[in-house]
Short mmCIF file of C-alpha atoms in Angstrom, two decimals:
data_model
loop_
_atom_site.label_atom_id
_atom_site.label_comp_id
_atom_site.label_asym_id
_atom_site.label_seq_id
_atom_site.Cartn_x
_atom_site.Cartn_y
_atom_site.Cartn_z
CA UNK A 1 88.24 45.77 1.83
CA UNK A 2 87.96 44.28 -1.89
CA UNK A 3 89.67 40.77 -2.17
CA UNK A 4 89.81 38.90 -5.42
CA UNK A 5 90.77 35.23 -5.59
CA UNK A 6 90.71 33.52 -9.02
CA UNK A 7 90.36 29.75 -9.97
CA UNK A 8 93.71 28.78 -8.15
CA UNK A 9 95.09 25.50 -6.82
CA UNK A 10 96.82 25.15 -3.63
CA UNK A 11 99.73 23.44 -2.03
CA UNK A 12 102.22 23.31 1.08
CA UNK A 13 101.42 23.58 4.64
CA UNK A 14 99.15 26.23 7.07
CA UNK A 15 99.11 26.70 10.35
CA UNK A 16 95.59 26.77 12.09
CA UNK A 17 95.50 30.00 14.42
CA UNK A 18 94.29 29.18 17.94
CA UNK A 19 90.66 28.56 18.88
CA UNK A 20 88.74 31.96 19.36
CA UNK A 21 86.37 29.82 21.38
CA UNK A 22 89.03 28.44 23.88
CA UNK A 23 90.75 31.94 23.73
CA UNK A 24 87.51 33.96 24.94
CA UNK A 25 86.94 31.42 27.55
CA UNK A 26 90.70 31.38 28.87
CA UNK A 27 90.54 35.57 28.91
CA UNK A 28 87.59 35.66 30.70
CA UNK A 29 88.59 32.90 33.51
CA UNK A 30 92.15 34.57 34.19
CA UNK A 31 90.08 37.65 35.04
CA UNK A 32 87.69 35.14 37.46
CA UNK A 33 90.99 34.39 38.58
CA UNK A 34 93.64 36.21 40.99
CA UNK A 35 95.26 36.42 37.96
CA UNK A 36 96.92 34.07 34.86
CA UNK A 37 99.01 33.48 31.88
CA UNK A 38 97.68 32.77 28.32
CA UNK A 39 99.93 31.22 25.91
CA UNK A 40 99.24 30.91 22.17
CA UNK A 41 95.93 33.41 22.53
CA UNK A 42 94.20 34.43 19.24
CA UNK A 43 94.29 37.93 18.72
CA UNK A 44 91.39 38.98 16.54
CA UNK A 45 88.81 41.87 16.63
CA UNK A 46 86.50 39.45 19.34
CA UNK A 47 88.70 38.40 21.58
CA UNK A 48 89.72 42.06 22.06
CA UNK A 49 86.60 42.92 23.24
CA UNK A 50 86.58 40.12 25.95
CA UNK A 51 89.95 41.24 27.14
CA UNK A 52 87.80 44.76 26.81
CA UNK A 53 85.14 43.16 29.55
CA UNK A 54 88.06 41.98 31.76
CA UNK A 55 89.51 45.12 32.19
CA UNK A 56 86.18 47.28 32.48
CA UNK A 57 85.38 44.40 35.45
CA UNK A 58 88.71 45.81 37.34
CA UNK A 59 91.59 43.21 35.58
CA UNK A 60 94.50 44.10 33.49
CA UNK A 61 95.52 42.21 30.23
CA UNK A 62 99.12 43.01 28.98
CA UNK A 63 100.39 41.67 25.96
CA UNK A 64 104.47 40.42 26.42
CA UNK A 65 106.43 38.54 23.69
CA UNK A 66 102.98 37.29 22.66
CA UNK A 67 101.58 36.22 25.69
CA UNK A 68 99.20 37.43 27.71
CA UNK A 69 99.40 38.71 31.07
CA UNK A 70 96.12 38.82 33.11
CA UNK A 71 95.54 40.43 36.00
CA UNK A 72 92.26 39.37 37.44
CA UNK A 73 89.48 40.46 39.84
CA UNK A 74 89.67 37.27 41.82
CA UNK A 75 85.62 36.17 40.88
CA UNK A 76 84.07 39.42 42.45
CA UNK A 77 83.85 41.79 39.30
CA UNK A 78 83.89 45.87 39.78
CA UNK A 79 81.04 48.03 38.41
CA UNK A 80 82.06 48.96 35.00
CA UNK A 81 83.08 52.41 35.04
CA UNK A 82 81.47 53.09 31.82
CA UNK A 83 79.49 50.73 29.38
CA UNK A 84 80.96 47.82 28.06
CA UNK A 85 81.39 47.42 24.23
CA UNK A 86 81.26 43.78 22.66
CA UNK A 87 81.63 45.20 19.41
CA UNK A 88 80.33 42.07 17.08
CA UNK A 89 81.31 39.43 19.64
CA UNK A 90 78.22 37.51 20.98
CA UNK A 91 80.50 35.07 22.79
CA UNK A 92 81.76 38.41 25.03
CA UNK A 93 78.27 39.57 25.61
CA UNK A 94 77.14 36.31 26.86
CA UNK A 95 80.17 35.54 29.25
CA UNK A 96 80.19 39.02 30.18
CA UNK A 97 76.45 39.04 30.80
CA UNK A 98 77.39 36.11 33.28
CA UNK A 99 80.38 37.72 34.55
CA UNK A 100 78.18 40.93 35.20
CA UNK A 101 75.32 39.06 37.09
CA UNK A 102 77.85 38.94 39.81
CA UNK A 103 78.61 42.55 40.29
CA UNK A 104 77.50 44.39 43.42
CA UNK A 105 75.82 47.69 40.77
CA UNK A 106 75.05 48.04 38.10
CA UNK A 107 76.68 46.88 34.12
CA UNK A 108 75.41 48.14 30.88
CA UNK A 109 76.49 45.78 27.79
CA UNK A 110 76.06 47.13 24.02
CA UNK A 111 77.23 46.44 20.52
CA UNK A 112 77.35 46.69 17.71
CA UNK A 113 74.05 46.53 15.29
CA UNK A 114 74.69 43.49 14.55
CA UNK A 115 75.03 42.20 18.04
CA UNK A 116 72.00 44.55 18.76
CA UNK A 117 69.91 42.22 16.47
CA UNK A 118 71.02 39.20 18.35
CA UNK A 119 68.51 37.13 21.26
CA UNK A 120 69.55 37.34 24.49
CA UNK A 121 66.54 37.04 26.67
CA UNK A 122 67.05 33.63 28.11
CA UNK A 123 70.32 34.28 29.22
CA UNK A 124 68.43 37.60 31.15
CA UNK A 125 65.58 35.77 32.31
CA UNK A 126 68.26 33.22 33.90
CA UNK A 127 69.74 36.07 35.87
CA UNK A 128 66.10 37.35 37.52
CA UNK A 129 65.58 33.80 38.29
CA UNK A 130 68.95 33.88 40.30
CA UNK A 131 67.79 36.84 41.98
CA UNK A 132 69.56 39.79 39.70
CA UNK A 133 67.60 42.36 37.68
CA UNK A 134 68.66 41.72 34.19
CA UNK A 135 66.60 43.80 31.19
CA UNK A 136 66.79 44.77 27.48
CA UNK A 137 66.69 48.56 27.41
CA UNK A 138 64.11 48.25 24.16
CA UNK A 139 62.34 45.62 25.81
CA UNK A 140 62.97 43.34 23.06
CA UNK A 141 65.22 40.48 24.64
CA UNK A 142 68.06 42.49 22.92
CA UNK A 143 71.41 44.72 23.82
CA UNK A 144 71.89 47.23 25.02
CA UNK A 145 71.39 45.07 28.15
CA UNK A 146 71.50 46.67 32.52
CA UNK A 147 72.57 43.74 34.65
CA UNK A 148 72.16 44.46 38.36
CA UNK A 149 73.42 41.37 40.73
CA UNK A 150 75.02 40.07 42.78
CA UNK A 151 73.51 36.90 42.11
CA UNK A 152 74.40 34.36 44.77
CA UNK A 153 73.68 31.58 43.04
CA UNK A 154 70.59 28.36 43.01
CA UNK A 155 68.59 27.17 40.14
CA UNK A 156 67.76 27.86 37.13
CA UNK A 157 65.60 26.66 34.09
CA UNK A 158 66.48 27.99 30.82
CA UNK A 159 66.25 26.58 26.72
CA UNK A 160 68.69 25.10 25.29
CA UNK A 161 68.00 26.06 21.86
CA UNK A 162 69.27 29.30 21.53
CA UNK A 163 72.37 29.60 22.37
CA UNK A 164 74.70 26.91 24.08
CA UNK A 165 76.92 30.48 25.09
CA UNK A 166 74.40 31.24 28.15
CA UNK A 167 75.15 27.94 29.57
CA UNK A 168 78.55 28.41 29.44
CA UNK A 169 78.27 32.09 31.13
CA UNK A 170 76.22 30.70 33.93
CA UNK A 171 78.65 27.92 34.69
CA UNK A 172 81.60 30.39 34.51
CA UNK A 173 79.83 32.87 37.09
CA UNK A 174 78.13 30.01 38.86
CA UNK A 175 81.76 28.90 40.08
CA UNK A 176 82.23 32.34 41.99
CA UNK A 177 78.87 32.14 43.45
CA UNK A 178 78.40 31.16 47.18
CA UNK A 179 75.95 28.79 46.13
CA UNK A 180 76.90 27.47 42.76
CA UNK A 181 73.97 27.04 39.77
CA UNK A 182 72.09 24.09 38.89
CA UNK A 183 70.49 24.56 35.07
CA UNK A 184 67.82 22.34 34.07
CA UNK A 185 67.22 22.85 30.25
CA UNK A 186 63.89 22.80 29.00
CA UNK A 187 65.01 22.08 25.55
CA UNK A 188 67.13 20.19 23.78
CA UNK A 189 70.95 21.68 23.66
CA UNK A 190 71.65 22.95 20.10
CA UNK A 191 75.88 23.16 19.91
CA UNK A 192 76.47 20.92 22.67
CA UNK A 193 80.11 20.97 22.41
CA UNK A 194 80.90 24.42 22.86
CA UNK A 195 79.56 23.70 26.70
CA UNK A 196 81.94 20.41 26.65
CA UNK A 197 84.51 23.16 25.76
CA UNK A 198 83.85 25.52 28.67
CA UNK A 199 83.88 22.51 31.13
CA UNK A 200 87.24 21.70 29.54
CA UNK A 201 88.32 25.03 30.20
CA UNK A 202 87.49 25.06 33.67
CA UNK A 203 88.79 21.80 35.00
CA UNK A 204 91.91 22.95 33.37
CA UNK A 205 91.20 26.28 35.62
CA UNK A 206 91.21 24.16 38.61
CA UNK A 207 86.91 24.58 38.38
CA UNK A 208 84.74 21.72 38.78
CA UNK A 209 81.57 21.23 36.56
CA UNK A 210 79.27 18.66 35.43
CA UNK A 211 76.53 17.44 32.76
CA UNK A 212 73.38 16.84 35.14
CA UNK A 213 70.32 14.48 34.13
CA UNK A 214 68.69 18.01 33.76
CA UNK A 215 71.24 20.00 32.17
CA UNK A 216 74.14 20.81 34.08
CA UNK A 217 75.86 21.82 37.79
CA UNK A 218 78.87 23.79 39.20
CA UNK A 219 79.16 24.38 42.75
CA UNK A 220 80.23 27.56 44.50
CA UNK A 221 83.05 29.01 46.11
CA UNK A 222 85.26 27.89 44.10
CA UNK A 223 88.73 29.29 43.12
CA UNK A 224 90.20 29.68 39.53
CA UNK A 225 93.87 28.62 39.43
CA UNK A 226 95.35 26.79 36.38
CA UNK A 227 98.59 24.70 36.96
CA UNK A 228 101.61 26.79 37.58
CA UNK A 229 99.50 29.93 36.80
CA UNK A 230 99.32 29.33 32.65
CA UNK A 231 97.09 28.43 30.29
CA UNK A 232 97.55 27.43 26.52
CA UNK A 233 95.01 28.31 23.76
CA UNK A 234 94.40 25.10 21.19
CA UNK A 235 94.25 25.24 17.61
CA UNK A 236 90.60 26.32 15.91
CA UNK A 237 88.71 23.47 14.16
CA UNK A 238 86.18 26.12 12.56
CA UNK A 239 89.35 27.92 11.40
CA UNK A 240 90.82 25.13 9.98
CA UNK A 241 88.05 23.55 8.45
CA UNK A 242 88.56 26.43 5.38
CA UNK A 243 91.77 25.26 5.13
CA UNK A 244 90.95 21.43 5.06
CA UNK A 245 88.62 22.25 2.61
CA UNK A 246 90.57 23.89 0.03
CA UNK A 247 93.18 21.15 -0.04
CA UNK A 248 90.12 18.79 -0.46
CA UNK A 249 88.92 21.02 -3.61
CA UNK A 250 91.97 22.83 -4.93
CA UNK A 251 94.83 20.73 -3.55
CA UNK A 252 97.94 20.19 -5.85
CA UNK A 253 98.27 17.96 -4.92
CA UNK A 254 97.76 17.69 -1.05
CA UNK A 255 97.39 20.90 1.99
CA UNK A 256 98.55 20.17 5.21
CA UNK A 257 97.37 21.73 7.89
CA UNK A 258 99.14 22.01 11.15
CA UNK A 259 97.58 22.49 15.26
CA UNK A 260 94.62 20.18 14.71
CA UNK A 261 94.86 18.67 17.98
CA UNK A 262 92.29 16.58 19.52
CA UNK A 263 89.99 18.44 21.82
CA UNK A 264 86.14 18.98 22.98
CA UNK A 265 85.78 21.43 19.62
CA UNK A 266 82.39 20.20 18.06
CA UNK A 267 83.45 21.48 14.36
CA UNK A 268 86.47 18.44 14.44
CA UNK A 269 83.87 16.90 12.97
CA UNK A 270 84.95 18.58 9.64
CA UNK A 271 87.37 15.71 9.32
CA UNK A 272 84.93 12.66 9.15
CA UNK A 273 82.48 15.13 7.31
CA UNK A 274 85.30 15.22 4.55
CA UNK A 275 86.22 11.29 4.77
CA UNK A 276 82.55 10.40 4.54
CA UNK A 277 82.02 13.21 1.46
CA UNK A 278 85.44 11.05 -0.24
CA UNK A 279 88.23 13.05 0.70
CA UNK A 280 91.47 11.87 0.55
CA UNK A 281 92.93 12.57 3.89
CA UNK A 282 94.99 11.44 7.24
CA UNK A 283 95.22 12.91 10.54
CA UNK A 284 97.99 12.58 13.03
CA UNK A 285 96.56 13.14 15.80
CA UNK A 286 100.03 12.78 18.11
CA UNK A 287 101.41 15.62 15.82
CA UNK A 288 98.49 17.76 15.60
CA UNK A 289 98.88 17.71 11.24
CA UNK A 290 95.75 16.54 8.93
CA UNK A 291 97.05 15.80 5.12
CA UNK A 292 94.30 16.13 2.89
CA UNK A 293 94.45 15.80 -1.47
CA UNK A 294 92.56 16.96 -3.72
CA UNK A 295 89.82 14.32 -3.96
CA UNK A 296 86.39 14.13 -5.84
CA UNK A 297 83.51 14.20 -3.23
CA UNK A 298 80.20 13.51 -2.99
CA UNK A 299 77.28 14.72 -1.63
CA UNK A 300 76.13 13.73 2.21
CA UNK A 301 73.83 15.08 5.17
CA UNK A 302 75.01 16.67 7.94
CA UNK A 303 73.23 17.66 10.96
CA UNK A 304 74.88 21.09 12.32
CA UNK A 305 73.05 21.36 15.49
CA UNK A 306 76.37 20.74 17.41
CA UNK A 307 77.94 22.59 14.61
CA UNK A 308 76.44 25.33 13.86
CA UNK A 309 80.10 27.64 12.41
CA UNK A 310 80.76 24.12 10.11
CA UNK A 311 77.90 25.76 7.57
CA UNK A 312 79.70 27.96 5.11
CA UNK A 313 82.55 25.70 4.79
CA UNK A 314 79.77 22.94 4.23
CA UNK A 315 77.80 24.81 1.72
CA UNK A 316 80.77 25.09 -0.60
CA UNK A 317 82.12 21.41 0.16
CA UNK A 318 78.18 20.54 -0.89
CA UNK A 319 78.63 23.10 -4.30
CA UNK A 320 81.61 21.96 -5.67
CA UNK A 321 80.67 18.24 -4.90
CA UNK A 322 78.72 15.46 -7.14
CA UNK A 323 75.32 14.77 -5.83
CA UNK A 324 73.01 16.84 -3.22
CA UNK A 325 74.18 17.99 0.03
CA UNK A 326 71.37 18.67 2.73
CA UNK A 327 73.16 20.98 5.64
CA UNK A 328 69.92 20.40 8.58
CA UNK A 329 69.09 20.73 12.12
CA UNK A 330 70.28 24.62 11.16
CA UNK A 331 67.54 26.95 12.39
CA UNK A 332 69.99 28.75 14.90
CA UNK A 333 72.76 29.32 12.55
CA UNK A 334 70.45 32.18 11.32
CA UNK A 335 71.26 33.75 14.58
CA UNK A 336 74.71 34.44 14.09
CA UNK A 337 77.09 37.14 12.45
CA UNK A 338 74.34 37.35 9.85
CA UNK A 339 72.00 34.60 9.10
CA UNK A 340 74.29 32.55 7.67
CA UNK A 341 71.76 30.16 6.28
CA UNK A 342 70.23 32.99 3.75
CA UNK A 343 73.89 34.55 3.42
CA UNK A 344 74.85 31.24 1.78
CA UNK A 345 72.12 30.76 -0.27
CA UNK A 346 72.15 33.62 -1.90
CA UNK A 347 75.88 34.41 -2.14
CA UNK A 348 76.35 30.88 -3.43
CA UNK A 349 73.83 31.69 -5.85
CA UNK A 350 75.68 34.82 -7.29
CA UNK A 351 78.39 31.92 -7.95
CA UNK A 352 76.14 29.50 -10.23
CA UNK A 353 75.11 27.08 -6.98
CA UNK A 354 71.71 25.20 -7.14
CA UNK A 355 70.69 25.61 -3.55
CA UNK A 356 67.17 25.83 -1.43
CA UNK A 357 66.82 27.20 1.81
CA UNK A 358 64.38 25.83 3.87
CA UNK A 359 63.50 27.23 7.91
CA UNK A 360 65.75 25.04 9.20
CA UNK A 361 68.31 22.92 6.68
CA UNK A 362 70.05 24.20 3.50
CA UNK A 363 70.17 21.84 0.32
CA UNK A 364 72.68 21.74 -1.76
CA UNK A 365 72.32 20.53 -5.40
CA UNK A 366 76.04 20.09 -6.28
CA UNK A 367 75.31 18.06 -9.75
CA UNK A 368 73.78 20.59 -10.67
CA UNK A 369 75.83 23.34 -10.10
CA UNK A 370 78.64 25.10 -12.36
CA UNK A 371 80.82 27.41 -9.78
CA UNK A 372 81.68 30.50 -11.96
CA UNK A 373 83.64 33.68 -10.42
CA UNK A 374 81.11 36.48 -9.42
CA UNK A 375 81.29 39.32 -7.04
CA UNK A 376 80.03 38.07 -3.39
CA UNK A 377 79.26 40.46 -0.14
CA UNK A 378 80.74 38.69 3.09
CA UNK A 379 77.67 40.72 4.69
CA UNK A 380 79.67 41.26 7.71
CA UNK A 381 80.68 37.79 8.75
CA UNK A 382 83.62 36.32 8.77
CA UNK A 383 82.94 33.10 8.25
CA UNK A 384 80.74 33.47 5.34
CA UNK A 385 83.71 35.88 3.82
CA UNK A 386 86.55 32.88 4.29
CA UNK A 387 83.60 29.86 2.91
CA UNK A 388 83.69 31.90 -0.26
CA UNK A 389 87.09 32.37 -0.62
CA UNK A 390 87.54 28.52 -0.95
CA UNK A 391 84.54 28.86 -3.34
CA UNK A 392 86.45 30.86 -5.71
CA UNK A 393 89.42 28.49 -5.49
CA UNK A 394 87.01 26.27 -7.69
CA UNK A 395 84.85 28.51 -9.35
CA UNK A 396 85.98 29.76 -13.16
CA UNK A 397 86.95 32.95 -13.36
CA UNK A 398 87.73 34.90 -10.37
CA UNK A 399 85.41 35.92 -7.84
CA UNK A 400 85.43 39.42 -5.64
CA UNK A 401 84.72 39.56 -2.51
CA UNK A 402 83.40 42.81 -0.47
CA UNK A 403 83.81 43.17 3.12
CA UNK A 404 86.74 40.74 3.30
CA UNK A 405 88.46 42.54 6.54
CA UNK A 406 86.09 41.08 8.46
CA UNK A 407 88.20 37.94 8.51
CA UNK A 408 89.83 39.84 11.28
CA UNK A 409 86.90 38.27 13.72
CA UNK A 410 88.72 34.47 14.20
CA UNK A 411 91.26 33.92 11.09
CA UNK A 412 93.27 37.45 10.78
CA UNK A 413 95.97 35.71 8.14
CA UNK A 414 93.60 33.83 6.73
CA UNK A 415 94.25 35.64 3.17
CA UNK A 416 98.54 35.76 3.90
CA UNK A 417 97.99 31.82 3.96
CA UNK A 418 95.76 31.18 1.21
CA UNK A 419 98.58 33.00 -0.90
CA UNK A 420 101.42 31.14 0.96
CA UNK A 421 99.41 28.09 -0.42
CA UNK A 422 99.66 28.87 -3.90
CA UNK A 423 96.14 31.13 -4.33
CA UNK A 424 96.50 34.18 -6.28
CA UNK A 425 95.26 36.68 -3.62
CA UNK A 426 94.36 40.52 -4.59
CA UNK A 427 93.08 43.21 -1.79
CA UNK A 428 91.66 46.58 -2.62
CA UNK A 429 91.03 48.92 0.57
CA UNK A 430 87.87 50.83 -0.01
#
């Protein structure tokens, strides 16, 4: 799909949708449990597939008046009966790497070619040194992936520079273990707060788990229960952070932005990043609303390592603002989606930007750059495709953008509410 957005400006309210990352985490822990309710659960394209993984590990999700109803396998997963398909969803593949570690056969985990292209090898090596049999099928560190298990738990030493997602598998599987996992990292953690998410998660489960002085700890045998048998899904700081900054570029004169609750989400951050860059803005934190006007910004650095999604919506903040920009610490946001470094270098380009790209930062020359409408490729990930959306909202002329459904992944209305905002919004299906 084709979607056209010209110079607009914006006004009114949004509502954020819920977190994807607190949704694939809640799916997946109903299914570790006997079973569980999930309120206000983000239905996209990725968190199908985990509620895919559930139900190939022997659980049931149901979808009534919105919720969802999980039956789970009570923490000892089934052999799949056939392979299980993450589609483009690295989070699944990782938690349902975890998941699969504990099986008493045999899983086989694919994807996508996208997800193909993506590392997984420390999260494998993890599971051999927890006594399963994990392997890439091409020998390259990469899905398709064969777990064997069951793992029954003790310690493990794995980077934490990759991805912060194979902590959070291990700690999910580790609590159904008889002996629980102990990870020493031996690297620094890149995305930190995605793990303080998952630890969120499961205390709310009823699951105990802990940062270590080597990395981290949850014991075995434990039991995943949430109070009264329910669980409700926050509202999705990467999400909003589109949203926050259109009203900060286009606003007429002010966005508001509703379900921005505190929370462990590492990409809140977008709020001071916006306040320090000169926004105009207030967030109420009691009410869950951020009010933010159309403000003249300057340039700042920002160190993504915790936030490694905040980058597209940075990149354009950084284009449209007075002054340089310098996005660093960014190495492994080239191992998402797409490598979302060189996709916003060069699509950013295409729209007038003056912008290096460097191995592991992305600088932004915003005084020197004249936003002008082009045609843009989302190259397949979401983020990138919603980042230059808000681009156009400033650039002159109007700007095309191919590949647009895959907003689908995280922000499916995305487009209804940039046009409910005042944005002139066309789609073309091709």
């Amino acid at each position: 799909m084709q979607v056209t957005v010209p110079q607009s400006r914006v006004h009114g309210d949004a509502q954020v949708p819920p977190s994807k990352s607190y949704t694939h985490r809640a799916i997946l822990a109903a299914g570790y449990a006997e079973g569980a309710l999930v309120r206000h659960a983000l239905k996209s394209a990725d968190t199908r597939e985990t509620m895919g993984a559930v139900e190939a590990f022997g659980g049931d999700v149901v979808e009534v008046d919105g919720v969802l109803e999980i039956d789970g396998f009570g923490g000892t997963p089934e052999s799949p009966p056939d392979v299980v398909d993450c589609g483009n969803s690295g989070t699944t593949m990782r938690l349902a790497t975890g998941a699969a570690a504990l099986v008493d056969g045999g899983t086989v985990l694919t994807g996508d070619a996208s997800l193909r292209s993506r590392p997984q090898a420390p999260l494998l090596d993890a599971v051999e040194q927890l006594g399963g049999r994990a392997r890439s099928t091409r020998g390259n560190g990469q899905a398709p992936l064969v777990v064997e298990g069951p793992i029954e738990g003790g310690s493990v030493t794995i980077p934490g520079d990759v991805s912060s997602q194979f902590i959070s598998a291990l700690l999910m599987a580790g609590a159904s273990t008889d002996d629980g996992i102990d990870i020493e990292l031996s690297t620094e953690l890149k995305s930190a707060p995605y793990v303080d998410i998952t630890i969120e998660l499961l205390d709310d489960f009823g699951v105990d788990a802990a940062r270590t002085e080597a990395g981290y700890r949850v014991d075995g045998d434990q039991t995943y229960e949430p109070p009264e048998g329910e669980y409700a899904v926050p509202g999705d700081f990467s999400s909003a952070s589109y949203l926050l900054a259109a009203g900060a570029l286009a606003g007429d004169p002010e966005v508001e932005v509703r379900g921005v609750y505190p929370s462990a989400q590492g990409d809140s951050a977008i709020l001071g990043i916006l306040e320090e860059m000169g926004a105009d803005l207030d967030w109420h934190r009691d009410d869950g609303l951020a009010v933010v006007r159309r403000s003249d910004l300057d340039g700042t650095t920002v160190d993504v390592g915790d936030t490694p999604d905040l980058l597209p919506t940075l990149a354009v903040l950084g284009a449209a603002a007075d002054g340089t920009t310098e996005i660093v610490n960014a190495e492994h946001v080239r191992y998402k989606e797409t490598d979302r470094v060189s996709a916003m270098a060069e699509e950013l380009t295409k729209m007038g930007a003056a912008v290096e790209e460097k191995r592991d930062a992305l600088i932004v020359h915003g005084g020197e750059s004249d936003l002008v409408g082009a045609d843009v490729d989302g190259l397949g990930d979401h983020r990138v495709v919603m980042s230059l959306a808000v681009a156009a909202l400033v650039a002159e002329g109007e700007t095309t953008i191919t590949g647009a459904e895959d907003v689908d992944v995280s922000f499916p209305g995305f487009f209804d509410a940039l046009y409910d905002l005042g944005a002139s919004v066309s789609r073309e299906e091709g």
